[in-house]
PDB file of C-alpha atoms in Angstrom:
ATOM      1  CA  MET A   1       3.918  -4.878   6.953  1.00 73.00           C
ATOM      2  CA  PHE A   2       1.336  -7.556   5.772  1.00 79.00           C
ATOM      3  CA  SER A   3       1.987 -11.180   5.743  1.00 87.00           C
ATOM      4  CA  VAL A   4       0.279 -12.860   2.949  1.00 87.00           C
ATOM      5  CA  ARG A   5      -0.787 -16.633   3.412  1.00 83.00           C
ATOM      6  CA  ASN A   6      -1.894 -19.340   0.888  1.00 83.00           C
ATOM      7  CA  THR A   7      -0.814 -17.223  -2.046  1.00 86.00           C
ATOM      8  CA  PRO A   8       2.147 -18.087  -4.325  1.00 86.00           C
ATOM      9  CA  GLU A   9       4.769 -15.421  -4.628  1.00 87.00           C
ATOM     10  CA  GLN A  10       4.313 -15.200  -8.453  1.00 88.00           C
ATOM     11  CA  ALA A  11       0.507 -14.450  -7.900  1.00 87.00           C
ATOM     12  CA  LEU A  12       1.423 -11.478  -5.746  1.00 87.00           C
ATOM     13  CA  LEU A  13       4.001 -10.050  -8.259  1.00 90.00           C
ATOM     14  CA  LEU A  14       1.387 -10.030 -11.157  1.00 92.00           C
ATOM     15  CA  PRO A  15       1.059  -6.582 -12.349  1.00 93.00           C
ATOM     16  CA  THR A  16      -2.793  -6.790 -12.223  1.00 94.00           C
ATOM     17  CA  THR A  17      -2.557  -7.891  -8.492  1.00 92.00           C
ATOM     18  CA  ILE A  18      -0.132  -5.098  -7.669  1.00 93.00           C
ATOM     19  CA  ASP A  19      -2.289  -2.452  -9.516  1.00 95.00           C
ATOM     20  CA  ALA A  20      -5.379  -3.824  -7.685  1.00 95.00           C
ATOM     21  CA  ILE A  21      -3.747  -3.610  -4.230  1.00 93.00           C
ATOM     22  CA  ARG A  22      -2.315  -0.215  -4.965  1.00 95.00           C
ATOM     23  CA  GLN A  23      -5.720   1.246  -6.059  1.00 95.00           C
ATOM     24  CA  LYS A  24      -7.619  -0.077  -3.044  1.00 95.00           C
ATOM     25  CA  LEU A  25      -4.946   1.299  -0.775  1.00 94.00           C
ATOM     26  CA  LEU A  26      -4.791   4.694  -2.660  1.00 94.00           C
ATOM     27  CA  LYS A  27      -8.696   5.002  -2.477  1.00 94.00           C
ATOM     28  CA  THR A  28      -8.489   4.772   1.320  1.00 93.00           C
ATOM     29  CA  TYR A  29      -5.322   6.873   1.629  1.00 93.00           C
ATOM     30  CA  CYS A  30      -6.846   9.867  -0.463  1.00 93.00           C
ATOM     31  CA  GLU A  31      -9.968  10.041   1.854  1.00 90.00           C
ATOM     32  CA  ASN A  32     -10.250  12.945   4.153  1.00 86.00           C
ATOM     33  CA  SER A  33     -11.146  11.062   7.143  1.00 91.00           C
ATOM     34  CA  ASP A  34      -9.599  12.164  10.460  1.00 93.00           C
ATOM     35  CA  GLU A  35      -7.589   8.948  10.569  1.00 91.00           C
ATOM     36  CA  MET A  36      -6.011   9.714   7.148  1.00 90.00           C
ATOM     37  CA  LYS A  37      -5.360  13.391   7.879  1.00 90.00           C
ATOM     38  CA  THR A  38      -3.460  12.225  11.056  1.00 92.00           C
ATOM     39  CA  LEU A  39      -1.431   9.547   9.093  1.00 90.00           C
ATOM     40  CA  LYS A  40      -0.533  12.112   6.437  1.00 89.00           C
ATOM     41  CA  ASN A  41       0.413  14.601   8.914  1.00 91.00           C
ATOM     42  CA  ASP A  42       2.554  12.327  10.887  1.00 93.00           C
ATOM     43  CA  PHE A  43       4.168  11.055   7.584  1.00 92.00           C
ATOM     44  CA  PRO A  44       4.342  13.998   5.341  1.00 90.00           C
ATOM     45  CA  ASP A  45       6.587  12.363   2.789  1.00 91.00           C
ATOM     46  CA  GLY A  46       4.158   9.467   2.103  1.00 93.00           C
ATOM     47  CA  ILE A  47       3.794   5.879   3.453  1.00 94.00           C
ATOM     48  CA  ASN A  48       4.854   2.398   2.325  1.00 95.00           C
ATOM     49  CA  TYR A  49       2.956  -0.812   2.566  1.00 94.00           C
ATOM     50  CA  HIS A  50       5.212  -3.897   2.654  1.00 94.00           C
ATOM     51  CA  TYR A  51       3.869  -7.279   1.836  1.00 93.00           C
ATOM     52  CA  ASP A  52       5.714 -10.507   2.674  1.00 92.00           C
ATOM     53  CA  ILE A  53       5.379 -14.248   2.091  1.00 90.00           C
ATOM     54  CA  ASN A  54       7.093 -16.343   4.854  1.00 87.00           C
ATOM     55  CA  ASN A  55       8.990 -13.456   6.077  1.00 87.00           C
ATOM     56  CA  LYS A  56      10.338 -12.582   2.605  1.00 89.00           C
ATOM     57  CA  GLU A  57       9.372  -9.230   1.318  1.00 91.00           C
ATOM     58  CA  ILE A  58       7.857  -9.425  -2.023  1.00 92.00           C
ATOM     59  CA  ILE A  59       6.420  -6.006  -2.816  1.00 94.00           C
ATOM     60  CA  ILE A  60       6.228  -2.632  -1.541  1.00 95.00           C
ATOM     61  CA  ILE A  61       3.590  -0.084  -2.279  1.00 95.00           C
ATOM     62  CA  GLU A  62       4.398   3.496  -1.968  1.00 95.00           C
ATOM     63  CA  LEU A  63       1.917   6.256  -1.637  1.00 95.00           C
ATOM     64  CA  LYS A  64       2.280  10.019  -1.656  1.00 92.00           C
ATOM     65  CA  SER A  65      -0.088  12.686  -0.987  1.00 87.00           C
ATOM     66  CA  THR A  66       0.598  13.865  -4.583  1.00 90.00           C
ATOM     67  CA  ASP A  67      -0.976  10.508  -5.741  1.00 91.00           C
ATOM     68  CA  CYS A  68      -4.179  11.731  -4.497  1.00 88.00           C
ATOM     69  CA  GLU A  69      -4.092  14.779  -6.775  1.00 82.00           C
ATOM     70  CA  VAL A  70      -3.908  12.457 -10.015  1.00 66.00           C
ATOM     71  CA  ASN A  71      -7.057  10.396  -8.990  1.00 52.00           C
TER      72      ASN A  71
END
């Protein structure tokens, strides 16, 4: 879980913000580094990134290994 500070909830919910966050996470997730291989092996169904503001969950970014095939 990531706690976001100094950002209004509305800014985090903008489609462009969500897409930018997802693309950045996806780029790292789709790398074939040892760390990412271990992560994908430990979580074969994918991973979720949770973002909250003041302990209120605002967005969840879901990534699956099949997402890497598209990119």
